[in-house]
PDB file of C-alpha atoms in Angstrom:
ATOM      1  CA  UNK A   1     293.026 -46.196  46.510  1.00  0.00           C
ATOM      2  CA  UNK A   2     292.559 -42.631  46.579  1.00  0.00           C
ATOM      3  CA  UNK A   3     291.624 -41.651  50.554  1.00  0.00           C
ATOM      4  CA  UNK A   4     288.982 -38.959  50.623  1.00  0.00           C
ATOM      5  CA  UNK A   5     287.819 -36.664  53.242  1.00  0.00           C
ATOM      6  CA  UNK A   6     284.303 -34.960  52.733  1.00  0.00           C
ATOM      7  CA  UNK A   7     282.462 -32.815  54.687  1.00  0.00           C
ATOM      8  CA  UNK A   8     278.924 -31.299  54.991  1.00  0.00           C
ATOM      9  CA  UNK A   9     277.655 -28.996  57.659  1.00  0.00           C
ATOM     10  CA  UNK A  10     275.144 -29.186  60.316  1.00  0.00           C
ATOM     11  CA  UNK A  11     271.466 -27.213  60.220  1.00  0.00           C
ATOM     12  CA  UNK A  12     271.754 -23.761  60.888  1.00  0.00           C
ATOM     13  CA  UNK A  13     269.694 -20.712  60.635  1.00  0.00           C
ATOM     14  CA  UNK A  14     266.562 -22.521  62.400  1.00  0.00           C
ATOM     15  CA  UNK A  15     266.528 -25.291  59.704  1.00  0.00           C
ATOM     16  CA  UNK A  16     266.097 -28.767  60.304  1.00  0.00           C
ATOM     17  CA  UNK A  17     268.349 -29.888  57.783  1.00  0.00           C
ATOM     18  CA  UNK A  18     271.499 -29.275  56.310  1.00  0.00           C
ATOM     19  CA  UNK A  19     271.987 -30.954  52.711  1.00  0.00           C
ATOM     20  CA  UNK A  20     275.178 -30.565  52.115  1.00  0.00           C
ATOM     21  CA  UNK A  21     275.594 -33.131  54.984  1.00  0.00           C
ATOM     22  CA  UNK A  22     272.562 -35.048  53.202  1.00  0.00           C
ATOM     23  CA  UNK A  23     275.342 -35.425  50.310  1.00  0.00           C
ATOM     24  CA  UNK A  24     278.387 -36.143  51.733  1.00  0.00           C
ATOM     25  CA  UNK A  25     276.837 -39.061  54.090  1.00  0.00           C
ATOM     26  CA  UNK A  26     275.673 -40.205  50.171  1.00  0.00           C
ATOM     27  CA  UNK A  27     278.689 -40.448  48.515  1.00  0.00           C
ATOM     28  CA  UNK A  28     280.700 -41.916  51.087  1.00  0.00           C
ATOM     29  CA  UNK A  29     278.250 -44.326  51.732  1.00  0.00           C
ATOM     30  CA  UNK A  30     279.016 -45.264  48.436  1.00  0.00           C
ATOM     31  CA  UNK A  31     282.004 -43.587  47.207  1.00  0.00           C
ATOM     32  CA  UNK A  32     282.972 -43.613  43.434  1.00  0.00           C
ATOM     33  CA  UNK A  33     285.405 -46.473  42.072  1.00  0.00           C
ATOM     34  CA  UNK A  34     289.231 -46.854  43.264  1.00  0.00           C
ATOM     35  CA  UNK A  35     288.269 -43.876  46.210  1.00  0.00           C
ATOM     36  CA  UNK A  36     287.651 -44.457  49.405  1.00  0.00           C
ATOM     37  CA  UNK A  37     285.577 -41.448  51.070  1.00  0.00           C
ATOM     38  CA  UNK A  38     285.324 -40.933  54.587  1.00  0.00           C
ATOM     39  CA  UNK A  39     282.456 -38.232  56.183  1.00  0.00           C
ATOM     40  CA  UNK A  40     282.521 -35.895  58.599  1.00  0.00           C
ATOM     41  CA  UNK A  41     280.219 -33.807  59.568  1.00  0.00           C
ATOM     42  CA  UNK A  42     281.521 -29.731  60.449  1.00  0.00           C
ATOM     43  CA  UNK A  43     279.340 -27.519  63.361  1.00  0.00           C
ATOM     44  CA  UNK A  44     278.352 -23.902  61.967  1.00  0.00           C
ATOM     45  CA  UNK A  45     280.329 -21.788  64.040  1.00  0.00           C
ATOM     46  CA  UNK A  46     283.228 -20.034  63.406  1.00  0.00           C
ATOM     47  CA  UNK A  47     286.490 -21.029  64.562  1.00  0.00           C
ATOM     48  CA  UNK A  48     285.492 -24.610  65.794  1.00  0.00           C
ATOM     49  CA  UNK A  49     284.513 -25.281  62.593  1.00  0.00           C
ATOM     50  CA  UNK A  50     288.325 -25.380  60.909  1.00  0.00           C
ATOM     51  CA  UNK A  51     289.071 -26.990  64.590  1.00  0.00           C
ATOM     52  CA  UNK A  52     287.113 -29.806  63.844  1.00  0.00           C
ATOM     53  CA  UNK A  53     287.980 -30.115  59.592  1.00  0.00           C
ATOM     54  CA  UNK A  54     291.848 -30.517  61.268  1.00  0.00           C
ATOM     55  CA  UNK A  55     290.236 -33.441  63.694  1.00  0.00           C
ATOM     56  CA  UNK A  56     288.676 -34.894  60.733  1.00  0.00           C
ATOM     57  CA  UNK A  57     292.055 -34.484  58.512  1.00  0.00           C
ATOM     58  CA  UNK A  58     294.421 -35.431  61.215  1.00  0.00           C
ATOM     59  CA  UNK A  59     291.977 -38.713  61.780  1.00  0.00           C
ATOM     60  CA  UNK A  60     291.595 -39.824  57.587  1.00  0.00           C
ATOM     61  CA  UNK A  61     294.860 -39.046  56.452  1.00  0.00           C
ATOM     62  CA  UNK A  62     293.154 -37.787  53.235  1.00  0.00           C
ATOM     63  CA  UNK A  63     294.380 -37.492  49.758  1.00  0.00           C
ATOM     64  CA  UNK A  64     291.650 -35.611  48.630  1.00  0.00           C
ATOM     65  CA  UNK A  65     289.394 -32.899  50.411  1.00  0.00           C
ATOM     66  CA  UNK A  66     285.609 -31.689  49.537  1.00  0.00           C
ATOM     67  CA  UNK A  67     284.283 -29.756  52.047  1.00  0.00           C
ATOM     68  CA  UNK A  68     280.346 -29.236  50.920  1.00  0.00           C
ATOM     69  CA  UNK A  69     277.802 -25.957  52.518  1.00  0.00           C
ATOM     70  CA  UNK A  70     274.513 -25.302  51.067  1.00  0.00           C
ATOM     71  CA  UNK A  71     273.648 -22.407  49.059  1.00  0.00           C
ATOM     72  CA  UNK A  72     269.948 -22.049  49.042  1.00  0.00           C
ATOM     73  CA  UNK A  73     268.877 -19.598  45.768  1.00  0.00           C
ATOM     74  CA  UNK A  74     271.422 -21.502  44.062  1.00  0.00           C
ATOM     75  CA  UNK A  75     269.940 -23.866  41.185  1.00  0.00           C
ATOM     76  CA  UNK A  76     273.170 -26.411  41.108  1.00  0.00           C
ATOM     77  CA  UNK A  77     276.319 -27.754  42.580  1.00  0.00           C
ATOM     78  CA  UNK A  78     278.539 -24.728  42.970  1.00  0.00           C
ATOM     79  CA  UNK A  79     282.281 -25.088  42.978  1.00  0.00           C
ATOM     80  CA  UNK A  80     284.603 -22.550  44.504  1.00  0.00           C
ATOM     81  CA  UNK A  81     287.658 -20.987  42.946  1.00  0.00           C
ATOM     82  CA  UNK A  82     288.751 -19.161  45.765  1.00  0.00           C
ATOM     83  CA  UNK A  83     287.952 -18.051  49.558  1.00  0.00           C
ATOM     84  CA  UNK A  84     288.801 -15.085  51.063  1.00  0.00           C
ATOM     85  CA  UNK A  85     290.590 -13.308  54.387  1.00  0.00           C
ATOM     86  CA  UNK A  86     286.929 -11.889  55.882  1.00  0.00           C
ATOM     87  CA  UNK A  87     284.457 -13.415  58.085  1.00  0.00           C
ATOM     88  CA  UNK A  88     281.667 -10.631  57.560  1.00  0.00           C
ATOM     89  CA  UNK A  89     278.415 -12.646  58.896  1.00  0.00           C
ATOM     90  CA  UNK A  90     275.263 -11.456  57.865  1.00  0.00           C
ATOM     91  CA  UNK A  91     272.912 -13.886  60.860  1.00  0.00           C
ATOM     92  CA  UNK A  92     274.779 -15.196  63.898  1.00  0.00           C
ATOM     93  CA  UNK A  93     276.280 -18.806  63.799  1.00  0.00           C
ATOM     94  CA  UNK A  94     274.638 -21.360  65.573  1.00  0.00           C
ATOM     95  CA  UNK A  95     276.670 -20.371  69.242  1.00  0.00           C
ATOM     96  CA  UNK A  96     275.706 -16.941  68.670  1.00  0.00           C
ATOM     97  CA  UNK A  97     278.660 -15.279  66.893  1.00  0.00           C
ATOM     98  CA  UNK A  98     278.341 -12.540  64.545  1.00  0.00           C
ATOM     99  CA  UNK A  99     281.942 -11.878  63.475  1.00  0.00           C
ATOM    100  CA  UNK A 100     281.800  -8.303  61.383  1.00  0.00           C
ATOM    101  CA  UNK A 101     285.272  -7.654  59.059  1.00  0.00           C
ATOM    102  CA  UNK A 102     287.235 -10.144  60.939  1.00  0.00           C
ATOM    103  CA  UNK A 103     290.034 -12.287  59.370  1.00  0.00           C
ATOM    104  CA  UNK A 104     289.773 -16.003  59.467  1.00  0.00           C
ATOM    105  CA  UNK A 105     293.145 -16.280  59.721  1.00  0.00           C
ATOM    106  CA  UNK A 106     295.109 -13.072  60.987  1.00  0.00           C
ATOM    107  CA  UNK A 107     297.998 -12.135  59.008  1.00  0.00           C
ATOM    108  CA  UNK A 108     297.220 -14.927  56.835  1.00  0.00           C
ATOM    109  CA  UNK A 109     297.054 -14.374  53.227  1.00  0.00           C
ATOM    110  CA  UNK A 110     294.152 -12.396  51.283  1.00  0.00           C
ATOM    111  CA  UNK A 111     292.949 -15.338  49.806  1.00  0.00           C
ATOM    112  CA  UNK A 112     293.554 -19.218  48.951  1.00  0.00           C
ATOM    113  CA  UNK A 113     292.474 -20.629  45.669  1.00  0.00           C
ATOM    114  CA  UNK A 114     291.058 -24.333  45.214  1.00  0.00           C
ATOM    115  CA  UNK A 115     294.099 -26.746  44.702  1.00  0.00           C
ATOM    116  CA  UNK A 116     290.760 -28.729  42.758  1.00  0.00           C
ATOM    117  CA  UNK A 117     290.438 -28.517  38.899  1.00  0.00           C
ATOM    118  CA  UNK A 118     287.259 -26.459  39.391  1.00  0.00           C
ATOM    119  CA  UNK A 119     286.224 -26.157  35.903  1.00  0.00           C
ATOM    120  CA  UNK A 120     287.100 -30.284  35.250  1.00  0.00           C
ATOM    121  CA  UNK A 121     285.028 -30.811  38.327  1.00  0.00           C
ATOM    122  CA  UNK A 122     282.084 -28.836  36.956  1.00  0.00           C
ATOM    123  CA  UNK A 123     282.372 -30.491  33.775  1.00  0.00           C
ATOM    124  CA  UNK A 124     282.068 -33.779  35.093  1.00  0.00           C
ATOM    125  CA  UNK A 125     279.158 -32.862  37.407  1.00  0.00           C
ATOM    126  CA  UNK A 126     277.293 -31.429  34.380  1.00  0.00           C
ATOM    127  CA  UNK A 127     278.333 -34.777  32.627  1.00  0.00           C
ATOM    128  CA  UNK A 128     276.693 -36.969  35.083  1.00  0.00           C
ATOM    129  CA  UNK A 129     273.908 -34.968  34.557  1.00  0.00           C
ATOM    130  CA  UNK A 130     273.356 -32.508  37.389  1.00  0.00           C
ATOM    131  CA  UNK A 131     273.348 -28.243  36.944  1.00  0.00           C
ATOM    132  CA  UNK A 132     276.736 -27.032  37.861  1.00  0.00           C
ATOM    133  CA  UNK A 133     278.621 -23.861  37.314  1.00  0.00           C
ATOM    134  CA  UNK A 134     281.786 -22.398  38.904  1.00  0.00           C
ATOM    135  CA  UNK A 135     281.707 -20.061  41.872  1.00  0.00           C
ATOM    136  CA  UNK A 136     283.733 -17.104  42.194  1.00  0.00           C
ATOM    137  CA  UNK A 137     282.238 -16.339  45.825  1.00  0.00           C
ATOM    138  CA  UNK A 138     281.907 -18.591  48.884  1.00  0.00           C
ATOM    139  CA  UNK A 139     279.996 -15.621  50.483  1.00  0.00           C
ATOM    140  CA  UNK A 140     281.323 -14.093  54.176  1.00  0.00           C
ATOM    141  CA  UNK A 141     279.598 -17.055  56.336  1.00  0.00           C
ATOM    142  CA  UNK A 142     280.837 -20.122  57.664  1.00  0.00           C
ATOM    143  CA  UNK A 143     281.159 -21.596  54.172  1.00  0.00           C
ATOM    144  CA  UNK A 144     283.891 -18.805  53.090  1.00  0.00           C
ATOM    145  CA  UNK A 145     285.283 -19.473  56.598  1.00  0.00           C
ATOM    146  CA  UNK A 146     285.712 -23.025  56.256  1.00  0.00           C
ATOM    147  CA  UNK A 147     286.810 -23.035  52.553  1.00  0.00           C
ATOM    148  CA  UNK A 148     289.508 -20.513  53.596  1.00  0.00           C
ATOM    149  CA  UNK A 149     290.568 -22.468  56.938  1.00  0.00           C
ATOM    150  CA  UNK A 150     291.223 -25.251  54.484  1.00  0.00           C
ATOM    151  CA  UNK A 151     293.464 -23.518  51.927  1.00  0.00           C
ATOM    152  CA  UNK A 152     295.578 -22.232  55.036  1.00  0.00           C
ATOM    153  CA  UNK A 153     295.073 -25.868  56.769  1.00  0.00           C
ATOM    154  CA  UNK A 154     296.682 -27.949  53.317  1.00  0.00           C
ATOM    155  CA  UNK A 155     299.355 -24.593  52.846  1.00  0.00           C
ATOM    156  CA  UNK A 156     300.502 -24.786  56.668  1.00  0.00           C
ATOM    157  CA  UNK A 157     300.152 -28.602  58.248  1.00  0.00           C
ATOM    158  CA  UNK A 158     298.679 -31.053  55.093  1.00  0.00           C
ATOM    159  CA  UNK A 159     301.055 -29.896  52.079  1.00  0.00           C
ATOM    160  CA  UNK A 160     300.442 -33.322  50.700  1.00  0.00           C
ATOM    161  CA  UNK A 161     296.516 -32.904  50.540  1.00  0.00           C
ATOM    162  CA  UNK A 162     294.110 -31.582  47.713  1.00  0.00           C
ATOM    163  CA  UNK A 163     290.853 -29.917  48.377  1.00  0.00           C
ATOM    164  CA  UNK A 164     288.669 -27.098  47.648  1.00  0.00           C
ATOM    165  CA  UNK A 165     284.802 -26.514  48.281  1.00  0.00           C
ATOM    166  CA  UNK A 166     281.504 -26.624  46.822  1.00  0.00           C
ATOM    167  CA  UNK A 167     278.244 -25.188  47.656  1.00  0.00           C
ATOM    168  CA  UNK A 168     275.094 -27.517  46.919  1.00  0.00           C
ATOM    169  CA  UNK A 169     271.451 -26.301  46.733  1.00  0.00           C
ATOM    170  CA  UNK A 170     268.302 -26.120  49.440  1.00  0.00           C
ATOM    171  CA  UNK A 171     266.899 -29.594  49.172  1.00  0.00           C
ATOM    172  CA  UNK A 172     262.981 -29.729  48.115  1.00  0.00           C
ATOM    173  CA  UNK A 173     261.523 -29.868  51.399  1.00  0.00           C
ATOM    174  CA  UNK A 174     263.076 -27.145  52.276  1.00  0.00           C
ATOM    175  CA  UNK A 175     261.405 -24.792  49.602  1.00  0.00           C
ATOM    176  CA  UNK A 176     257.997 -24.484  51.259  1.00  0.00           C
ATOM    177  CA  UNK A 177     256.768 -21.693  48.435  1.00  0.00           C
ATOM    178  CA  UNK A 178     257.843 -23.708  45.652  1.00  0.00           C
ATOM    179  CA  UNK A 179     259.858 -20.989  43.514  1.00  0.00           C
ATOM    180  CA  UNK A 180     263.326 -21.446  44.681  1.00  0.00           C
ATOM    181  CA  UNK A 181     265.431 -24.077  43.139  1.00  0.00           C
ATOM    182  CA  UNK A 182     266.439 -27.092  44.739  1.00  0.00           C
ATOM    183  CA  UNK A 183     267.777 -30.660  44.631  1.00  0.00           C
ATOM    184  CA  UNK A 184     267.535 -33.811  46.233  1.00  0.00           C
ATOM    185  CA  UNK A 185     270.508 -34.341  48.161  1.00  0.00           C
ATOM    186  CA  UNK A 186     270.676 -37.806  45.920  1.00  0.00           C
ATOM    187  CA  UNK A 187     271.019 -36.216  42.853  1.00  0.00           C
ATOM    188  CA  UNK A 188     273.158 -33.832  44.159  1.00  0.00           C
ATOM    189  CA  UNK A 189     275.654 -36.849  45.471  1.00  0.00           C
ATOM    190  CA  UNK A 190     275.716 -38.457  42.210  1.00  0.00           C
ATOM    191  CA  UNK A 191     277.358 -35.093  40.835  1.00  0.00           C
ATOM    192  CA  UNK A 192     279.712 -34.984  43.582  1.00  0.00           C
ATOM    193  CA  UNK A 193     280.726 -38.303  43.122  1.00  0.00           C
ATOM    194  CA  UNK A 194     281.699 -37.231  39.278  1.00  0.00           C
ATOM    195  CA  UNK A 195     283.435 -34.480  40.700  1.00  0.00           C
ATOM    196  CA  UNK A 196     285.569 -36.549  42.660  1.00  0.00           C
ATOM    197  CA  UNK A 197     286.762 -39.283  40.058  1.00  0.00           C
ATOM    198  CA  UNK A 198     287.694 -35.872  38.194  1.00  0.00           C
ATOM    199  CA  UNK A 199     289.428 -34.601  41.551  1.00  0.00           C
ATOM    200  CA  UNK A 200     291.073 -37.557  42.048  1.00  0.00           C
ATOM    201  CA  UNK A 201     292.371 -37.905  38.463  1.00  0.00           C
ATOM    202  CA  UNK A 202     293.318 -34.069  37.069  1.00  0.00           C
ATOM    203  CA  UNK A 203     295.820 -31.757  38.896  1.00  0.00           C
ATOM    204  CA  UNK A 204     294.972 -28.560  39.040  1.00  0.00           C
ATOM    205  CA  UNK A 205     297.427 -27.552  36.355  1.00  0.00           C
ATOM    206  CA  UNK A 206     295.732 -29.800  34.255  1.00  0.00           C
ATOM    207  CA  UNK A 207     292.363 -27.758  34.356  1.00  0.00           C
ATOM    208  CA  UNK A 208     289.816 -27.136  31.484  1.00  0.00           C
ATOM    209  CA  UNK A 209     290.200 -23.519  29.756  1.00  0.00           C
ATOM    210  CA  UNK A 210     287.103 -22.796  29.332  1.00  0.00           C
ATOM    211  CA  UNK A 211     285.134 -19.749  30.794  1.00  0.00           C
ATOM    212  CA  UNK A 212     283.363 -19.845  34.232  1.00  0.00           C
ATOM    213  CA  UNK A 213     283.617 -16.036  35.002  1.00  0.00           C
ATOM    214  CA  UNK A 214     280.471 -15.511  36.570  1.00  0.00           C
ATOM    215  CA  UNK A 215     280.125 -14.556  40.088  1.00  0.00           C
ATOM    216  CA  UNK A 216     278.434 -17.932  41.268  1.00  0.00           C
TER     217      UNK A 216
END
């Protein structure tokens, strides 16, 4: 059995919901065959955030780590190639932080790239018949902060782990105009469960070459 950590993060921004949590507490509540997925749920503050993904890590033992954010204006499940070096927040986090051109990690590297077969994992997502693309920006938020915290997490204390991150979109009841795009978190976690089998199976090495050179 493949062990699998994923997280999801909680409301922020005045919202009630978060569904990127809404997804992960899907899937591992009923994970894909021969994985076994374990859920944790990551605050939206910087710095305690990547505190709390080494809890979770430490506490699993993981194979295999997803780490999910949402990405409202975003019409499918978004996977990230790379995160970068800058915290740059655009609203405050939910404890009131409002880092501006800050490192996540200082003197750590520019950027990490996804140890995930993105373009497999978007493949399979579109296969199991959800909108996916790949991503090359996890934005300046807590979403680039924790996809970068986990590339310098597996590089410096969990070289035997895998993981990357994906962005999902607003749920419905969160689009109160109607003219955004969004998801239920449901059909959401059946395309991350797709992208996990493919995770789980397909090094990165091993990766589709096909295009996905759009900016998200």
């Amino acid at each position: 059995m493949t062990r699998v950590l994923i997280t999801g993060f909680a409301p922020f921004d005045g919202r009630q919901v978060n569904p990127s949590w809404r997804a992960a507490l899907l899937v591992a509540a009923e994970p894909p065959a021969g994985l076994t997925v374990t859920a944790a749920e990551l605050p939206c503050v910087f710095g305690t955030s990547v505190d709390t993904l080494r809890d979770a890590i430490r506490a699993s033992a993981p194979d295999l780590i997803l780490c999910l954010g949402q990405a409202g204006g975003r019409p499918g499940v978004t996977v990230e190639r790379v995160a970068i070096n800058v915290d740059d927040a655009r609203i405050p986090d939910n404890a009131g932080n409002q880092p501006v051109d800050e490192p996540v990690v200082p003197g750590g590297p520019a950027a990490y790239f996804s140890t995930l077969p993105v373009k497999a994992c978007v493949a399979a997502v579109r296969a199991a018949g959800v909108p996916a693309a790949v991503s090359n920006t996890a934005g300046t938020f807590v979403c680039n902060h924790v996809a970068y915290g986990l590339g310098h997490l597996i590089a410096t204390e969990f070289p035997h782990a895998r993981g990357g991150f994906a962005h999902v979109p607003w749920a419905p009841e969160q689009v109160t105009d109607g003219t955004a795009p969004a998801l239920e978190p449901a059909t959401v976690a059946r395309g991350l469960r797709a992208l996990l089998a493919t995770a789980a199976g397909t090094p990165a090495e091993h990766d589709l070459k096909v295009t996905g050179g759009t900016t998200h």
